[in-house]
Coordinates of N, CA and C in Angstrom, one line a residue:
M112 N 25.1 0.8 -4.0 CA 23.9 1.2 -3.3 C 22.8 0.1 -3.4
I113 N 22.7 -0.5 -4.6 CA 21.6 -1.5 -4.7 C 21.9 -2.7 -3.9
S114 N 23.1 -3.1 -3.8 CA 23.4 -4.3 -2.9 C 23.2 -4.0 -1.5
D115 N 23.5 -2.8 -1.0 CA 23.2 -2.5 0.4 C 21.7 -2.4 0.6
A116 N 21.0 -1.8 -0.3 CA 19.5 -1.7 -0.2 C 18.9 -3.1 -0.1
L117 N 19.4 -4.0 -1.0 CA 18.9 -5.4 -1.0 C 19.2 -6.1 0.3
A118 N 20.3 -5.8 1.0 CA 20.7 -6.3 2.3 C 19.6 -5.9 3.3
V119 N 19.2 -4.6 3.3 CA 18.2 -4.2 4.2 C 16.9 -4.8 3.9
A120 N 16.6 -5.0 2.6 CA 15.3 -5.6 2.2 C 15.3 -7.0 2.7
W121 N 16.4 -7.8 2.6 CA 16.4 -9.1 3.0 C 16.2 -9.2 4.5
K122 N 16.8 -8.3 5.3 CA 16.5 -8.3 6.7 C 15.1 -8.0 7.0
E123 N 14.5 -7.1 6.3 CA 13.0 -6.8 6.5 C 12.2 -8.0 6.1
W124 N 12.5 -8.7 5.0 CA 11.7 -9.8 4.6 C 11.8 -10.9 5.6
R125 N 13.0 -11.2 6.2 CA 13.1 -12.2 7.2 C 12.2 -11.9 8.5
E126 N 12.2 -10.6 8.8 CA 11.4 -10.2 10.0 C 9.9 -10.3 9.6
L127 N 9.5 -10.1 8.4 CA 8.1 -10.2 8.0 C 7.7 -11.7 8.0
I128 N 8.6 -12.6 7.6 CA 8.2 -14.0 7.6 C 8.0 -14.5 9.0
R129 N 8.8 -13.9 10.0 CA 8.7 -14.3 11.4 C 7.5 -13.7 12.1
A130 N 6.9 -12.7 11.5 CA 5.8 -12.0 12.1 C 4.5 -12.7 11.8
R131 N 4.1 -13.6 12.7 CA 3.0 -14.5 12.5 C 1.7 -13.7 12.3
T132 N 1.4 -12.7 13.1 CA 0.2 -12.0 13.0 C 0.1 -11.3 11.6
T133 N 1.1 -10.7 11.2 CA 1.1 -10.0 9.9 C 0.9 -11.0 8.8
R134 N 1.6 -12.1 8.9 CA 1.5 -13.1 7.8 C 0.1 -13.7 7.7
I135 N -0.5 -14.0 8.8 CA -1.8 -14.6 8.8 C -2.9 -13.5 8.3
G136 N -2.7 -12.3 8.8 CA -3.6 -11.2 8.3 C -3.5 -11.0 6.8
G137 N -2.3 -11.1 6.2 CA -2.2 -11.0 4.8 C -2.8 -12.2 4.1
L138 N -2.7 -13.4 4.6 CA -3.4 -14.5 3.9 C -4.9 -14.4 4.0
V139 N -5.4 -13.9 5.1 CA -6.8 -13.7 5.2 C -7.3 -12.7 4.2
M140 N -6.6 -11.6 4.0 CA -7.0 -10.6 3.1 C -7.0 -11.2 1.6
V141 N -6.0 -11.9 1.3 CA -5.9 -12.5 0.0 C -7.0 -13.5 -0.3
F142 N -7.3 -14.3 0.7 CA -8.4 -15.3 0.6 C -9.7 -14.6 0.4
V143 N -10.0 -13.6 1.2 CA -11.3 -12.9 1.1 C -11.5 -12.2 -0.3
F144 N -10.5 -11.5 -0.7 CA -10.7 -10.8 -2.0 C -10.4 -11.6 -3.2
G145 N -9.6 -12.7 -3.0 CA -9.2 -13.5 -4.2 C -10.1 -14.7 -4.4
V146 N -10.7 -15.2 -3.3 CA -11.5 -16.4 -3.4 C -13.0 -16.2 -3.0
F147 N -13.1 -15.7 -1.7 CA -14.5 -15.6 -1.1 C -15.4 -14.7 -1.9
L148 N -15.0 -13.5 -2.2 CA -15.8 -12.5 -2.9 C -16.2 -13.0 -4.3
P149 N -15.2 -13.4 -5.1 CA -15.5 -13.9 -6.4 C -16.5 -15.1 -6.4
L150 N -16.5 -15.9 -5.4 CA -17.4 -17.0 -5.3 C -18.8 -16.5 -5.0
Q151 N -18.9 -15.4 -4.3 CA -20.2 -14.8 -3.9 C -20.9 -14.0 -5.1
G152 N -20.0 -13.5 -6.0 CA -20.5 -12.6 -7.0 C -20.8 -13.4 -8.3
R153 N -21.0 -12.6 -9.4 CA -21.3 -13.2 -10.7 C -20.0 -13.2 -11.5
V154 N -19.9 -14.2 -12.5 CA -18.7 -14.3 -13.3 C -18.6 -13.0 -14.1
S155 N -19.7 -12.4 -14.5 CA -19.6 -11.1 -15.3 C -18.9 -10.0 -14.5
D156 N -18.8 -10.1 -13.2 CA -18.1 -9.1 -12.4 C -16.6 -9.0 -12.8
A157 N -16.1 -10.0 -13.5 CA -14.7 -9.9 -14.0 C -14.4 -8.7 -14.8
S158 N -15.4 -8.2 -15.6 CA -15.3 -7.1 -16.5 C -15.7 -5.8 -15.8
S159 N -16.1 -5.8 -14.6 CA -16.5 -4.6 -13.9 C -15.3 -3.7 -13.5
P160 N -15.5 -2.4 -13.8 CA -14.4 -1.4 -13.4 C -14.2 -1.4 -11.9
F161 N -15.2 -1.9 -11.1 CA -15.0 -1.9 -9.7 C -14.0 -2.9 -9.2
Q162 N -13.5 -3.8 -10.1 CA -12.4 -4.7 -9.8 C -11.2 -3.9 -9.4
V163 N -11.0 -2.7 -10.0 CA -9.8 -1.9 -9.7 C -9.8 -1.5 -8.2
L164 N -11.0 -1.3 -7.6 CA -11.1 -1.0 -6.2 C -10.6 -2.1 -5.4
T165 N -10.9 -3.4 -5.7 CA -10.5 -4.5 -4.9 C -9.0 -4.6 -5.0
W166 N -8.4 -4.4 -6.2 CA -6.9 -4.5 -6.3 C -6.2 -3.4 -5.6
A167 N -6.9 -2.3 -5.4 CA -6.3 -1.1 -4.7 C -6.4 -1.3 -3.2
V168 N -7.4 -1.9 -2.7 CA -7.6 -2.1 -1.3 C -6.5 -3.0 -0.7
I169 N -6.1 -4.0 -1.4 CA -5.1 -5.0 -0.9 C -3.8 -4.4 -0.5
P170 N -3.1 -3.6 -1.4 CA -1.8 -3.0 -1.0 C -1.9 -2.1 0.2
F171 N -3.1 -1.4 0.3 CA -3.3 -0.5 1.5 C -3.3 -1.3 2.8
A172 N -4.2 -2.4 2.7 CA -4.3 -3.2 3.9 C -3.1 -3.9 4.3
L173 N -2.3 -4.4 3.3 CA -1.1 -5.1 3.6 C 0.1 -4.2 4.1
T174 N 0.1 -3.0 3.6 CA 1.2 -2.1 3.9 C 1.2 -1.6 5.3
I175 N 0.1 -1.1 5.8 CA 0.0 -0.4 7.0 C 0.6 -1.2 8.2
P176 N 0.3 -2.4 8.5 CA 0.9 -3.1 9.6 C 2.4 -3.3 9.5
L177 N 2.8 -3.4 8.3 CA 4.3 -3.7 8.0 C 5.1 -2.4 8.1
I178 N 4.6 -1.3 7.5 CA 5.5 -0.1 7.4 C 5.5 0.7 8.7
A179 N 4.5 0.5 9.5 CA 4.4 1.2 10.8 C 5.6 0.7 11.7
D180 N 6.1 -0.5 11.4 CA 7.2 -1.0 12.2 C 8.6 -0.6 11.6
S181 N 8.6 0.1 10.5 CA 9.9 0.3 9.8 C 10.9 1.0 10.6
I182 N 10.5 2.2 11.2 CA 11.5 2.9 12.0 C 11.1 2.8 13.5
A183 N 9.8 3.0 13.8 CA 9.3 2.9 15.2 C 9.7 1.6 15.8
G184 N 9.6 0.5 15.0 CA 9.9 -0.8 15.5 C 11.4 -1.0 15.9
E185 N 12.2 -0.4 15.0 CA 13.7 -0.4 15.3 C 13.9 0.4 16.6
R186 N 13.3 1.5 16.7 CA 13.4 2.4 17.9 C 13.0 1.7 19.1
E187 N 11.8 1.0 19.0 CA 11.2 0.3 20.2 C 12.1 -0.9 20.6
R188 N 12.7 -1.6 19.7 CA 13.6 -2.7 20.0 C 15.0 -2.3 20.3
H189 N 15.3 -1.0 20.2 CA 16.6 -0.5 20.5 C 17.6 -1.0 19.5
T190 N 17.2 -1.2 18.3 CA 18.1 -1.6 17.2 C 18.4 -0.5 16.2
L191 N 17.7 0.6 16.4 CA 17.9 1.7 15.4 C 19.3 2.3 15.4
E192 N 19.8 2.4 16.6 CA 21.2 3.0 16.7 C 22.2 2.0 16.1
T193 N 22.0 0.7 16.2 CA 22.9 -0.2 15.6 C 22.8 -0.1 14.1
L194 N 21.6 0.0 13.6 CA 21.4 0.1 12.1 C 22.0 1.4 11.6
L195 N 21.9 2.5 12.3 CA 22.4 3.7 11.8 C 23.9 3.8 11.9
A196 N 24.5 2.9 12.8 CA 25.9 2.9 13.0 C 26.7 2.2 11.9
T197 N 25.9 1.5 11.0 CA 26.6 0.7 9.9 C 27.0 1.7 8.8
R198 N 27.6 1.1 7.8 CA 28.0 1.9 6.6 C 26.9 2.2 5.7
L199 N 25.7 1.7 6.0 CA 24.5 1.9 5.1 C 24.2 3.4 5.1
T200 N 23.9 3.9 3.9 CA 23.4 5.3 3.8 C 22.0 5.4 4.2
E201 N 21.5 6.6 4.4 CA 20.1 6.8 4.7 C 19.2 6.3 3.5
G202 N 19.7 6.6 2.3 CA 19.0 6.1 1.1 C 18.9 4.6 1.0
D203 N 20.0 3.9 1.4 CA 20.0 2.4 1.4 C 18.9 1.9 2.3
I204 N 18.8 2.5 3.5 CA 17.9 2.0 4.5 C 16.5 2.3 4.1
L205 N 16.2 3.5 3.6 CA 14.8 3.8 3.1 C 14.4 2.9 2.0
L206 N 15.3 2.8 1.0 CA 15.0 2.0 -0.2 C 14.7 0.5 0.2
G207 N 15.5 0.0 1.1 CA 15.3 -1.4 1.5 C 14.0 -1.6 2.2
K208 N 13.7 -0.7 3.2 CA 12.5 -0.8 4.0 C 11.3 -0.6 3.1
M209 N 11.2 0.5 2.3 CA 10.1 0.8 1.5 C 9.9 -0.2 0.4
G210 N 11.0 -0.6 -0.2 CA 11.0 -1.6 -1.3 C 10.3 -2.9 -0.8
T211 N 10.7 -3.4 0.4 CA 10.1 -4.6 0.9 C 8.6 -4.5 1.1
S212 N 8.2 -3.4 1.6 CA 6.8 -3.1 1.9 C 6.0 -3.1 0.6
V213 N 6.5 -2.3 -0.4 CA 5.8 -2.1 -1.7 C 5.8 -3.5 -2.4
A214 N 6.9 -4.2 -2.4 CA 6.9 -5.5 -3.1 C 5.9 -6.5 -2.5
Y215 N 5.8 -6.5 -1.2 CA 4.9 -7.4 -0.5 C 3.4 -7.0 -0.8
A216 N 3.1 -5.7 -0.7 CA 1.8 -5.3 -0.9 C 1.3 -5.4 -2.4
F217 N 2.2 -5.0 -3.3 CA 1.9 -5.1 -4.7 C 1.8 -6.6 -5.1
G218 N 2.7 -7.4 -4.6 CA 2.6 -8.9 -4.8 C 1.3 -9.4 -4.4
G219 N 0.7 -8.9 -3.3 CA -0.6 -9.4 -2.8 C -1.7 -9.1 -3.8
S220 N -1.6 -7.9 -4.4 CA -2.6 -7.5 -5.4 C -2.5 -8.5 -6.7
L221 N -1.3 -8.8 -7.1 CA -1.1 -9.7 -8.2 C -1.7 -11.1 -7.9
V222 N -1.4 -11.6 -6.7 CA -2.0 -12.9 -6.3 C -3.5 -12.9 -6.3
V223 N -4.1 -11.8 -5.7 CA -5.5 -11.7 -5.7 C -6.1 -11.7 -7.1
Q224 N -5.5 -10.9 -8.0 CA -6.0 -10.8 -9.4 C -5.9 -12.2 -10.0
A225 N -4.8 -13.0 -9.8 CA -4.7 -14.3 -10.4 C -5.7 -15.3 -9.8
L226 N -6.0 -15.2 -8.5 CA -7.0 -16.1 -7.8 C -8.4 -15.8 -8.3
Q227 N -8.7 -14.5 -8.5 CA -10.0 -14.1 -9.0 C -10.2 -14.7 -10.4
S228 N -9.2 -14.7 -11.2 CA -9.4 -15.2 -12.6 C -9.5 -16.8 -12.5
V229 N -8.8 -17.4 -11.6 CA -9.0 -18.9 -11.4 C -10.4 -19.2 -11.0
V230 N -10.9 -18.5 -10.0 CA -12.3 -18.8 -9.5 C -13.3 -18.5 -10.6
W231 N -13.2 -17.4 -11.2 CA -14.2 -17.1 -12.3 C -14.1 -18.1 -13.4
S232 N -12.9 -18.5 -13.8 CA -12.7 -19.5 -14.9 C -13.3 -20.8 -14.5
A233 N -13.1 -21.2 -13.3 CA -13.6 -22.5 -12.8 C -15.1 -22.5 -12.8
R234 N -15.7 -21.4 -12.4 CA -17.2 -21.3 -12.4 C -17.8 -21.3 -13.8
A235 N -17.1 -20.6 -14.7 CA -17.6 -20.5 -16.1 C -17.3 -21.6 -17.0
G236 N -16.3 -22.4 -16.6 CA -15.9 -23.5 -17.5 C -15.0 -23.1 -18.6
T237 N -14.5 -21.9 -18.6 CA -13.7 -21.4 -19.6 C -12.8 -20.2 -19.0
F238 N -11.8 -19.8 -19.7 CA -10.9 -18.8 -19.2 C -11.6 -17.4 -19.1
V239 N -11.6 -16.8 -17.9 CA -12.3 -15.5 -17.7 C -11.3 -14.6 -17.0
A240 N -11.1 -13.4 -17.5 CA -10.2 -12.4 -16.9 C -10.7 -11.0 -17.3
P241 N -10.3 -10.0 -16.5 CA -10.7 -8.7 -16.8 C -10.1 -8.2 -18.2
P242 N -10.7 -7.2 -18.8 CA -10.1 -6.7 -20.0 C -8.7 -6.3 -19.8
L243 N -7.8 -6.5 -20.7 CA -6.3 -6.3 -20.5 C -6.0 -4.9 -20.1
A244 N -6.7 -3.9 -20.8 CA -6.4 -2.5 -20.5 C -6.8 -2.2 -19.1
L245 N -8.0 -2.7 -18.7 CA -8.4 -2.4 -17.3 C -7.5 -3.1 -16.3
E246 N -7.1 -4.3 -16.6 CA -6.2 -5.1 -15.7 C -4.9 -4.3 -15.5
A247 N -4.3 -3.9 -16.6 CA -3.0 -3.2 -16.5 C -3.1 -1.9 -15.8
A248 N -4.2 -1.1 -16.1 CA -4.4 0.2 -15.3 C -4.7 -0.1 -13.9
G249 N -5.4 -1.1 -13.6 CA -5.7 -1.5 -12.2 C -4.5 -1.8 -11.4
M250 N -3.5 -2.6 -12.0 CA -2.3 -2.9 -11.4 C -1.4 -1.7 -11.1
L251 N -1.5 -0.7 -12.0 CA -0.8 0.6 -11.8 C -1.4 1.3 -10.6
V252 N -2.7 1.3 -10.5 CA -3.3 1.9 -9.3 C -2.9 1.2 -8.1
A253 N -2.8 -0.1 -8.1 CA -2.4 -0.9 -6.9 C -1.0 -0.5 -6.5
L254 N -0.1 -0.4 -7.5 CA 1.3 0.0 -7.3 C 1.3 1.4 -6.7
G255 N 0.5 2.3 -7.2 CA 0.5 3.7 -6.7 C 0.0 3.7 -5.2
V256 N -1.0 2.9 -4.9 CA -1.5 2.9 -3.5 C -0.4 2.3 -2.6
A257 N 0.3 1.3 -3.1 CA 1.4 0.7 -2.2 C 2.5 1.7 -2.0
L258 N 2.9 2.5 -3.0 CA 3.9 3.5 -2.8 C 3.5 4.6 -1.9
V259 N 2.2 5.1 -2.0 CA 1.7 6.1 -1.2 C 1.6 5.7 0.3
A260 N 1.1 4.4 0.5 CA 1.0 3.9 1.8 C 2.3 3.7 2.5
A261 N 3.3 3.2 1.7 CA 4.6 2.9 2.3 C 5.3 4.2 2.6
S262 N 5.3 5.2 1.8 CA 6.0 6.5 2.1 C 5.3 7.2 3.2
A263 N 4.0 7.2 3.2 CA 3.2 7.9 4.3 C 3.5 7.1 5.6
G264 N 3.6 5.8 5.6 CA 3.9 5.0 6.8 C 5.3 5.3 7.3
V265 N 6.3 5.5 6.4 CA 7.6 5.8 6.9 C 7.7 7.2 7.5
L266 N 7.0 8.1 7.0 CA 6.9 9.5 7.6 C 6.4 9.4 9.0
V267 N 5.3 8.7 9.2 CA 4.7 8.6 10.5 C 5.6 7.8 11.4
S268 N 6.2 6.7 10.9 CA 7.1 5.9 11.8 C 8.3 6.6 12.2
L269 N 8.8 7.6 11.4 CA 10.0 8.4 11.8 C 9.7 9.1 13.1
R270 N 8.5 9.6 13.3 CA 8.2 10.4 14.4 C 7.6 9.7 15.6
A271 N 7.1 8.5 15.4 CA 6.4 7.7 16.4 C 7.4 7.1 17.3
K272 N 7.1 7.0 18.6 CA 8.0 6.4 19.6 C 7.8 4.9 19.6
T273 N 6.6 4.4 19.3 CA 6.3 2.9 19.3 C 5.5 2.5 18.1
V274 N 5.5 1.2 17.8 CA 4.8 0.7 16.6 C 3.3 1.0 16.8
R275 N 2.8 0.8 18.0 CA 1.4 1.0 18.3 C 1.0 2.4 18.0
Q276 N 1.8 3.3 18.4 CA 1.5 4.8 18.2 C 1.5 5.0 16.6
A277 N 2.5 4.5 15.9 CA 2.5 4.6 14.5 C 1.3 4.1 13.8
Q278 N 0.8 2.9 14.2 CA -0.4 2.3 13.7 C -1.6 3.1 14.0
Q279 N -1.7 3.7 15.2 CA -2.8 4.5 15.5 C -2.9 5.8 14.7
I280 N -1.7 6.4 14.5 CA -1.7 7.6 13.7 C -2.0 7.4 12.3
L281 N -1.5 6.3 11.7 CA -1.8 5.9 10.3 C -3.3 5.6 10.2
G282 N -3.9 4.9 11.1 CA -5.3 4.5 11.1 C -6.1 5.8 11.1
L283 N -5.8 6.7 12.0 CA -6.6 7.9 12.1 C -6.4 8.8 10.9
S284 N -5.2 8.8 10.3 CA -4.9 9.6 9.1 C -5.7 9.1 7.9
F285 N -5.8 7.8 7.7 CA -6.5 7.3 6.6 C -8.0 7.3 6.8
A286 N -8.4 7.3 8.1 CA -9.8 7.5 8.4 C -10.2 8.9 8.1
G287 N -9.3 9.9 8.3 CA -9.5 11.3 7.9 C -9.7 11.4 6.4
V288 N -8.9 10.6 5.6 CA -9.0 10.7 4.2 C -10.4 10.1 3.8
Y289 N -10.9 9.1 4.5 CA -12.2 8.5 4.1 C -13.3 9.5 4.4
I290 N -13.2 10.2 5.6 CA -14.2 11.2 5.9 C -14.1 12.4 4.9
L291 N -12.9 12.8 4.5 CA -12.8 13.8 3.4 C -13.5 13.4 2.1
G292 N -13.4 12.1 1.8 CA -14.1 11.6 0.6 C -15.6 11.7 0.8
I293 N -16.1 11.4 1.9 CA -17.5 11.5 2.2 C -18.0 13.0 2.0
I294 N -17.2 13.9 2.5 CA -17.5 15.3 2.4 C -17.5 15.7 0.9
V295 N -16.5 15.3 0.2 CA -16.5 15.6 -1.3 C -17.7 15.1 -2.0
V296 N -18.2 13.9 -1.6 CA -19.4 13.3 -2.3 C -20.7 14.0 -1.9
T297 N -20.7 14.5 -0.6 CA -22.0 15.0 -0.1 C -22.1 16.5 0.0
S298 N -21.0 17.2 0.0 CA -21.1 18.7 0.2 C -21.7 19.4 -1.0
D299 N -22.6 20.3 -0.7 CA -23.2 21.1 -1.8 C -22.2 22.1 -2.4
A300 N -21.2 22.5 -1.6 CA -20.2 23.4 -2.1 C -19.3 22.8 -3.2
L301 N -19.3 21.5 -3.2 CA -18.5 20.8 -4.2 C -19.3 20.2 -5.3
A302 N -20.5 20.7 -5.5 CA -21.4 20.1 -6.5 C -20.8 20.2 -7.9
D303 N -20.2 21.4 -8.2 CA -19.6 21.6 -9.5 C -18.4 20.6 -9.8
F304 N -17.7 20.4 -8.7 CA -16.5 19.5 -8.9 C -17.1 18.0 -9.1
R305 N -18.1 17.6 -8.5 CA -18.7 16.3 -8.7 C -19.2 16.2 -10.1
R306 N -19.9 17.2 -10.6 CA -20.4 17.2 -11.9 C -19.3 17.0 -13.0
S307 N -18.2 17.8 -12.7 CA -17.1 17.7 -13.7 C -16.4 16.3 -13.6
T308 N -16.3 15.7 -12.4 CA -15.8 14.4 -12.3 C -16.7 13.4 -13.0
L309 N -18.0 13.5 -12.8 CA -18.9 12.6 -13.4 C -18.8 12.7 -14.9
R310 N -18.7 13.9 -15.4 CA -18.6 14.1 -16.9 C -17.4 13.4 -17.4
F311 N -16.3 13.6 -16.7 CA -15.0 12.9 -17.1 C -15.2 11.4 -17.1
A312 N -15.8 10.9 -16.1 CA -16.0 9.4 -16.0 C -16.9 8.9 -17.1
L313 N -17.9 9.7 -17.5 CA -18.8 9.2 -18.6 C -18.1 9.3 -20.0
E314 N -17.2 10.3 -20.1 CA -16.6 10.5 -21.4 C -15.4 9.6 -21.7
N315 N -14.9 8.9 -20.6 CA -13.7 8.1 -20.8 C -13.9 6.7 -20.3
S316 N -13.0 5.8 -20.7 CA -13.1 4.4 -20.4 C -12.6 4.2 -18.9
P317 N -13.1 3.1 -18.3 CA -12.6 2.8 -16.9 C -11.1 2.7 -16.9
A318 N -10.4 2.2 -17.9 CA -9.0 2.0 -18.0 C -8.3 3.4 -18.0
A319 N -8.9 4.3 -18.8 CA -8.3 5.7 -18.8 C -8.4 6.4 -17.5
I320 N -9.6 6.2 -16.8 CA -9.8 6.8 -15.5 C -8.8 6.2 -14.5
A321 N -8.6 4.9 -14.5 CA -7.6 4.2 -13.7 C -6.2 4.8 -13.9
L322 N -5.9 5.0 -15.2 CA -4.5 5.5 -15.5 C -4.3 6.9 -14.9
V323 N -5.4 7.8 -14.9 CA -5.3 9.1 -14.3 C -5.1 9.0 -12.8
A324 N -5.9 8.1 -12.2 CA -5.7 7.8 -10.8 C -4.3 7.4 -10.4
A325 N -3.8 6.5 -11.2 CA -2.4 5.9 -11.0 C -1.4 7.1 -11.1
A326 N -1.6 8.0 -12.1 CA -0.7 9.1 -12.3 C -0.7 10.0 -11.1
C327 N -1.9 10.3 -10.6 CA -2.0 11.1 -9.4 C -1.4 10.5 -8.2
L328 N -1.6 9.2 -8.0 CA -1.0 8.5 -6.9 C 0.6 8.5 -7.0
G329 N 1.0 8.4 -8.2 CA 2.5 8.4 -8.5 C 3.1 9.8 -8.1
L330 N 2.4 10.8 -8.4 CA 2.9 12.2 -8.1 C 2.9 12.4 -6.6
L331 N 1.8 11.9 -5.9 CA 1.7 12.0 -4.4 C 2.8 11.2 -3.8
A332 N 3.1 10.0 -4.3 CA 4.1 9.2 -3.7 C 5.5 9.8 -3.9
A333 N 5.7 10.5 -5.0 CA 7.0 11.1 -5.3 C 7.2 12.2 -4.2
V334 N 6.2 13.0 -3.9 CA 6.3 14.1 -2.9 C 6.6 13.5 -1.5
L335 N 5.9 12.4 -1.2 CA 6.0 11.8 0.1 C 7.4 11.1 0.3
I336 N 7.9 10.5 -0.8 CA 9.2 9.9 -0.8 C 10.3 11.0 -0.6
A337 N 10.1 12.1 -1.3 CA 11.1 13.2 -1.1 C 11.1 13.7 0.3
A338 N 9.9 13.8 0.9 CA 9.8 14.2 2.3 C 10.5 13.2 3.2
C339 N 10.3 11.9 3.0 CA 11.0 10.9 3.8 C 12.5 11.1 3.7
R340 N 13.0 11.3 2.5 CA 14.4 11.4 2.3 C 15.0 12.7 3.0
A341 N 14.2 13.7 3.0 CA 14.6 15.0 3.7 C 14.6 14.8 5.2
L342 N 13.7 14.1 5.8 CA 13.5 13.9 7.2 C 14.4 12.8 7.8
F343 N 14.7 11.8 6.9 CA 15.5 10.7 7.4 C 17.0 11.1 7.5
Q344 N 17.4 11.7 8.6 CA 18.7 12.2 8.8 C 19.4 11.4 10.0
R345 N 20.5 10.8 9.7 CA 21.1 10.0 10.7 C 21.4 10.7 12.0
Q346 N 22.0 11.9 12.0 CA 22.3 12.6 13.2 C 21.0 13.0 14.0
K347 N 20.0 13.4 13.3 CA 18.8 13.8 14.0 C 18.1 12.6 14.6
L348 N 18.1 11.4 14.0 CA 17.5 10.2 14.5 C 18.3 9.7 15.8
L349 N 19.6 9.9 15.7 CA 20.4 9.4 16.9 C 20.2 10.3 18.1
L350 N 19.9 11.6 17.8 CA 19.7 12.5 18.9 C 18.3 12.4 19.5
D351 N 17.3 11.9 18.8 CA 15.9 11.8 19.3 C 15.8 10.8 20.4

């Protein structure tokens, strides 16, 4: 199974390398968060818990354009039937496609973190990096975001007829999540929840909070991956 999944991943990686727009967009994101923003800020920002947010944004931004093409792109290019006609199992195909997306997105976060440390160190004249606990927890959050974005993207791509449609649905879905976040922050009905959250944040370290967030993302990703596996059925896709 692993060798077959790696074959799918290699195919996906070659297509990613050939996709100039996706490649350039990824480089721009890495440059903005890894070089431009650290140059504009203070060296002391390296120890800020808000660095976790920058590491989490990268996998989200890198995953969406790539994962929207996972199934919808095959369908649009009329290659889905050929892929499903091979000896590859549904699990092999899913693992290869999602694994490529997660590795690409999480790798982007690792590169951004390394570039940030290089920029901060060059400005300070000595080695500067976030606290190790915060750095490790932040990377777990980034991995969780990559897994959630990849699995959610596959779910949407399974039903979308075109890549554009999949991208639009994903964009609207995550915009809905953003709006929900604003409602949580501003709604009077959720005042008790906000107070409890603030109390938890004040009583725990940023690294501990990031670990809780990573655990929640991991659970959500597990649910979404299970849904992908249940819906990714060869016969059903061939009949669609």
